[in-house]
Coordinates of C-alpha atoms in Angstrom, one line a residue:
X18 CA 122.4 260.5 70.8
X19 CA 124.1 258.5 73.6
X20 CA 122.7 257.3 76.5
X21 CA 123.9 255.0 78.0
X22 CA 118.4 240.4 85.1
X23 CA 119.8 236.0 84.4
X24 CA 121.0 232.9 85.1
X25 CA 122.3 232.0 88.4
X26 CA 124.6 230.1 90.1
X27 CA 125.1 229.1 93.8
X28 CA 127.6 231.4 95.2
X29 CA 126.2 234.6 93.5
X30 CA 124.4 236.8 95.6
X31 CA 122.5 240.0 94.6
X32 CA 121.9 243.1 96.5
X33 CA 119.4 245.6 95.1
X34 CA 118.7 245.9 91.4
X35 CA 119.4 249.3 89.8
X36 CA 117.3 249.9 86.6
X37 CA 118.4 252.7 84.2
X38 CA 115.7 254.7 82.1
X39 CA 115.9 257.3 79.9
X40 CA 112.8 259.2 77.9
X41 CA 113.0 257.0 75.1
X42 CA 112.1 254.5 76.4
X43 CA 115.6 252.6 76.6
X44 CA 116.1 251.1 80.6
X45 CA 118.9 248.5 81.6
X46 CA 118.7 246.5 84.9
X47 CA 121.9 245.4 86.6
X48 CA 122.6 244.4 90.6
X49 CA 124.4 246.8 92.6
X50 CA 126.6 244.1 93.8
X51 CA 127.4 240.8 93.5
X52 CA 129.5 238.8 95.8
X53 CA 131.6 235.6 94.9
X54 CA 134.7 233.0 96.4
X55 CA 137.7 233.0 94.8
X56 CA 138.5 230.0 92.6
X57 CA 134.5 229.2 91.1
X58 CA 132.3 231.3 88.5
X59 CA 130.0 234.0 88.7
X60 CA 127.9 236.0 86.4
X61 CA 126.9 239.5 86.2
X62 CA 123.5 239.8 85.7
X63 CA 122.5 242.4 82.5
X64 CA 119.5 242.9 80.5
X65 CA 117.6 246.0 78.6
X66 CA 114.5 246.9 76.8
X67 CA 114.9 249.4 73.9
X68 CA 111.6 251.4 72.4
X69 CA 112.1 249.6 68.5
X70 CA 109.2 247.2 67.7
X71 CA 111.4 244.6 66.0
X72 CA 114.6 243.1 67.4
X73 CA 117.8 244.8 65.6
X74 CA 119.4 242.8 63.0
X75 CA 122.7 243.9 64.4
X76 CA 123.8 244.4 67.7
X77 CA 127.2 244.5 69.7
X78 CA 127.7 244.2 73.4
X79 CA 130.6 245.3 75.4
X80 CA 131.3 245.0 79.2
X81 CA 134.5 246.8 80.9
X82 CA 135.7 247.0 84.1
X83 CA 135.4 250.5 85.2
X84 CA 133.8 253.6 83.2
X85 CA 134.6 256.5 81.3
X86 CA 138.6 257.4 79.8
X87 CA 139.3 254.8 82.5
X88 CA 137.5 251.7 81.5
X89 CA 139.2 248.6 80.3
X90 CA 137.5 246.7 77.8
X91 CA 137.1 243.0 79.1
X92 CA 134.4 241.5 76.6
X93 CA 132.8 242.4 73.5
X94 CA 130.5 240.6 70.9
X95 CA 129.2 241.5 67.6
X96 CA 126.0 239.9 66.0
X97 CA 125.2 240.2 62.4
X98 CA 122.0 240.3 60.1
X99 CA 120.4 238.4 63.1
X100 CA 122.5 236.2 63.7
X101 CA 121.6 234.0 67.1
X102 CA 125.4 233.9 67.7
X103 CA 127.2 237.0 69.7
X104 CA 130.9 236.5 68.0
X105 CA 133.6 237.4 69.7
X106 CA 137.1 238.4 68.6
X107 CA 139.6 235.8 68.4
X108 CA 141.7 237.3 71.0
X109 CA 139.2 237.2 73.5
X110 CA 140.1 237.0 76.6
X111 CA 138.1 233.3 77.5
X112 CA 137.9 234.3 81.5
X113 CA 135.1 236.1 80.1
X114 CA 132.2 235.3 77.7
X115 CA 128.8 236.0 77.4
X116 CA 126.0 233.7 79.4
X117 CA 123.0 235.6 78.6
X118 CA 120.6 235.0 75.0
X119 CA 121.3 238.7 73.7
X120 CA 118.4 238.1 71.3
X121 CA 116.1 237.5 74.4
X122 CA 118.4 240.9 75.6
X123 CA 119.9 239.1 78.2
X124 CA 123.9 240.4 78.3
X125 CA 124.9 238.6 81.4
X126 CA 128.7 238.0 81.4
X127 CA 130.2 234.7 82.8
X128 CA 133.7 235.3 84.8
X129 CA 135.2 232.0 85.2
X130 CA 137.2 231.2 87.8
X131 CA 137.2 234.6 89.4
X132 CA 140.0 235.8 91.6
X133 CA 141.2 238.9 94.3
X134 CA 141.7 240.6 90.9
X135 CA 138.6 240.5 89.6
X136 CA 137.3 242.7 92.2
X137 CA 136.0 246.0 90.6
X138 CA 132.9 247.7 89.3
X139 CA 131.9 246.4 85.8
X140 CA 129.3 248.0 83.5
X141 CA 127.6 247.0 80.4
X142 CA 126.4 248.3 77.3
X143 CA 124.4 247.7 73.9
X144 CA 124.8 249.3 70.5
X145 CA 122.9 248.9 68.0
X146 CA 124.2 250.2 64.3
X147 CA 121.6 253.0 62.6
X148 CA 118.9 251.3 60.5
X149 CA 116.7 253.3 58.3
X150 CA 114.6 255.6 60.5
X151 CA 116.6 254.7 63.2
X152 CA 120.4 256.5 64.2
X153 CA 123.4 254.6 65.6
X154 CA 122.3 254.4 69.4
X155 CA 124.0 252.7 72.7
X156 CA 123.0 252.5 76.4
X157 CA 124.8 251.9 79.7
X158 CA 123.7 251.9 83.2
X159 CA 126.3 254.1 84.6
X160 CA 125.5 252.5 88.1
X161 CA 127.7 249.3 86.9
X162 CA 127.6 246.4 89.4
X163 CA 130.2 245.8 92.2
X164 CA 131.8 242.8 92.2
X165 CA 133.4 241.6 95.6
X166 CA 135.5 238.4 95.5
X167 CA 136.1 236.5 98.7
X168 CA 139.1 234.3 99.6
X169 CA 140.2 232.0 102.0
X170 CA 143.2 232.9 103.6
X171 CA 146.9 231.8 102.4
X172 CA 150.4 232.4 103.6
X173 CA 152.2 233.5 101.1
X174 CA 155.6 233.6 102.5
X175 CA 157.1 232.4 105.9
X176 CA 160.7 233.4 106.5
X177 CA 163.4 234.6 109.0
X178 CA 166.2 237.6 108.9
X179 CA 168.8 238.8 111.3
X180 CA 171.2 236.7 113.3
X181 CA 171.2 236.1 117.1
X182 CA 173.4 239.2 117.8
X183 CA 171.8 241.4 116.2
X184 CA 167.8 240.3 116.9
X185 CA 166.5 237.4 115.0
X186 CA 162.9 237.8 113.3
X187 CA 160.1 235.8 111.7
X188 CA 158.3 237.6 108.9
X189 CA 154.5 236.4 107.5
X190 CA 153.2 237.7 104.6
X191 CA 149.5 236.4 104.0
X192 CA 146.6 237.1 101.4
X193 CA 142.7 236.5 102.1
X194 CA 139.3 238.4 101.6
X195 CA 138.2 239.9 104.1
X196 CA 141.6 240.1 105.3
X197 CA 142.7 237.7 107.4
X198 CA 143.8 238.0 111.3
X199 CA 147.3 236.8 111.8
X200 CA 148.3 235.3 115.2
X201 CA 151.6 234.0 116.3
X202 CA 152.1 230.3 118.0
X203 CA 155.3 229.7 119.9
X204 CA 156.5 226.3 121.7
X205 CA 155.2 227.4 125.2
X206 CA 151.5 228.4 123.2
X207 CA 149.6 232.0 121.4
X208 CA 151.9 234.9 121.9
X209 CA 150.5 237.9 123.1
X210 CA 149.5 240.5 120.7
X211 CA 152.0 243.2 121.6
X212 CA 155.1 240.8 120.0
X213 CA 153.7 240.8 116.6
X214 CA 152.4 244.4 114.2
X215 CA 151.4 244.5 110.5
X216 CA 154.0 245.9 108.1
X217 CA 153.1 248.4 105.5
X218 CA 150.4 247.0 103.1
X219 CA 151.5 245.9 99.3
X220 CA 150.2 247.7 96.5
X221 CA 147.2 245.5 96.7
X222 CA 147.1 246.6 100.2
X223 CA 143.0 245.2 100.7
X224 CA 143.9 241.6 100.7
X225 CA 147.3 241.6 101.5
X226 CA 149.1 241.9 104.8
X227 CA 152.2 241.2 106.7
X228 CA 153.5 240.9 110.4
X229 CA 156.4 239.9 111.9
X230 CA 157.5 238.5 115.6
X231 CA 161.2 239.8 117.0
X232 CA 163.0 238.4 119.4
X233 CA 162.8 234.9 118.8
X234 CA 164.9 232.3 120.3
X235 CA 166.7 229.7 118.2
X236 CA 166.0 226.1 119.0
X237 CA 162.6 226.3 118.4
X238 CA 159.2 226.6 116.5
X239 CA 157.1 229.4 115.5
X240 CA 154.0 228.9 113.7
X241 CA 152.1 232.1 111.7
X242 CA 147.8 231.3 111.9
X243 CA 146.1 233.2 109.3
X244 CA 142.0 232.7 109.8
X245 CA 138.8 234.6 108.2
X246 CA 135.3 234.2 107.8
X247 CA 135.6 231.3 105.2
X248 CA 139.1 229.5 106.8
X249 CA 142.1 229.2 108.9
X250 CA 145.4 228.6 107.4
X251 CA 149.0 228.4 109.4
X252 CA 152.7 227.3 108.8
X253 CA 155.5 226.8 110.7
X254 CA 159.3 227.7 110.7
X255 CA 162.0 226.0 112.9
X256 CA 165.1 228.3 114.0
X257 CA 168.0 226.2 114.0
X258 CA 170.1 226.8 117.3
X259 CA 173.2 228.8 116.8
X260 CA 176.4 227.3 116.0
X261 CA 178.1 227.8 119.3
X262 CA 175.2 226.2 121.1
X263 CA 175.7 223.4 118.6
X264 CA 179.3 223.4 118.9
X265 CA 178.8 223.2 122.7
X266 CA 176.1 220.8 122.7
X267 CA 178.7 218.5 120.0
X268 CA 181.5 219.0 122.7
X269 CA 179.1 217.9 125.6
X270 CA 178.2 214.5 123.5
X271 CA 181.8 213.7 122.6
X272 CA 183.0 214.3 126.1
X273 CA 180.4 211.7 127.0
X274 CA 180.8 209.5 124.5
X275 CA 185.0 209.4 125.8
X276 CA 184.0 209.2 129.5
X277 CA 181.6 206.5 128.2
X278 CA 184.3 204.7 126.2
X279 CA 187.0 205.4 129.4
X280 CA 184.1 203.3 131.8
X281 CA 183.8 201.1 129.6
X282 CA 187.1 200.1 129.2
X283 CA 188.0 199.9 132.4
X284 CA 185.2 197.8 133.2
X285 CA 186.4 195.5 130.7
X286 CA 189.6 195.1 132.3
X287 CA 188.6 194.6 135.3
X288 CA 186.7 191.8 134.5
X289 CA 189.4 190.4 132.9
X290 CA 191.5 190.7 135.7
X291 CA 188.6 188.7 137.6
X292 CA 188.7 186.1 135.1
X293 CA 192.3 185.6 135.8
X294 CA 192.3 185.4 139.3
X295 CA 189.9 183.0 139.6
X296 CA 191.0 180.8 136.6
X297 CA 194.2 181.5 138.7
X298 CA 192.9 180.6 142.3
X299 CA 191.3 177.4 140.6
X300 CA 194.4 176.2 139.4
X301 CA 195.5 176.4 142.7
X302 CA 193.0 174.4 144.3
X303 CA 193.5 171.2 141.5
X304 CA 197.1 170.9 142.6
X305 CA 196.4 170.4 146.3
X306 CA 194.3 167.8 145.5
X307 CA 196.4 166.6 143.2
X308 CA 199.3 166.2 145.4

């Protein structure tokens, strides 16, 4: 026949409880949901009953993420002739492992570190291997819990295309949960929102998203703002000015720089020429006393 809470931490945070039943008196309680930041740990809340007097000698647990054909295995334990220890394989996966005392049937999963990827339903099961009197038998609340990971936003990617002739862009690719409002800051202050319109979405298209601002004006400083409900992020790009502006602007400064040099020069003569017409006129003046 197949038929398919624990501890807590500070950011988890639990909806309603589902509880599975069945006639024989198996039942399974899980959260619908469970919400958690990117970047700490969260567990998923499992436990179960079953209708047997004594506690199985043997039992193995499994949790996937999704359900059905579909599911991808993301932990699993085995424990032996009554053994207090759930063993895992030695390829498990350590972002996962089991939190909960299965003999107490607690089979809460720890996620460490979750991220944006993490984000999915996950269900868990028992099995416990036929004993006399007792066939092979396995439960699952086929509710599963929703796990929702929240992010602060991050720019991804800040960068420019096209040349003045043809149109010169910024582009600003940014990633966040819930996904974050992107505003544009130029020189002068915010743009308006008519300069700027999200791009198509990335595969990951939920936490992902891109804009771009056209039209922009070398010489100066665009900054891309990213904010959510848990932060504000932003980075800037500088457009260099083109290179006939910087030709012209190179000319201008050597022209002055030679006008510069020309004044100065001719300042310097003509103090010189001062100089000499009074040492001159001095001279002058010695000899008529002198005679």
């Amino acid at each position: 026949m197949q038929r398919f809470g624990g501890p807590r931490y500070l950011i988890l945070l639990i909806f309603t409880a589902a509880t599975a039943k069945d006639d024989d008196g198996w039942s399974m309680k899980v959260p619908t949901e469970v919400r958690a930041i990117e970047g700490y740990p969260i567990v998923l809340p499992c436990s179960f009953t079953h209708p047997h007097h004594t506690h199985p000698f043997s039992m193995h647990v499994v949790w996937t993420l999704g359900h059905g054909r579909a599911a991808t295995v993301l932990f699993q334990c085995t424990s032996l002739n009554n053994s207090q220890k759930c063993q895992s394989k030695p390829d498990q996966d350590q972002h996962y492992r089991l939190e909960g005392n299965h003999r107490e049937h607690d089979l809460s999963l720890r996620i460490n570190s979750v991220n944006l990827k993490d984000s999915g339903r996950y269900y868990c099961r028992v099995e416990l291997p036929g004993t006399h009197g007792h066939p092979h038998e396995r439960f699952e609340n086929t509710l599963g819990t929703r796990l929702h990971v929240e992010a602060a936003p991050r720019i991804l990617s800040l960068w420019t295309e096209g040349t003045e002739a043809s149109g010169i862009k910024v582009l600003c690719q940014v990633q966040g949960s819930p996904l974050p409002d992107v505003q544009w800051i130029a020189p002068d202050g915010f743009l308006k929102d008519d300069t700027t319109f999200p791009l198509s979405h990335e595969a990951d298209g939920r936490y992902r998203t891109s804009s771009e601002l056209l039209d922009v004006k070398p010489g100066g400083q665009y900054t891309c703002a990213a904010s959510n409900s848990l932060g504000k992020v932003q980075a800037t790009v500088y457009i260099l000015p083109s290179m006939t502006e910087r030709s012209t602007t190179n000319n201008s400064s050597l022209i002055m720089l030679l006008l510069a040099l020309a004044l100065g020069t001719k300042l310097i003569l003509a103090l010189g020429v001062g100089v000499w017409v009074i040492k001159k006129s001095f001279r002058h003046r010695n000899n008529g006393v002198s005679d």
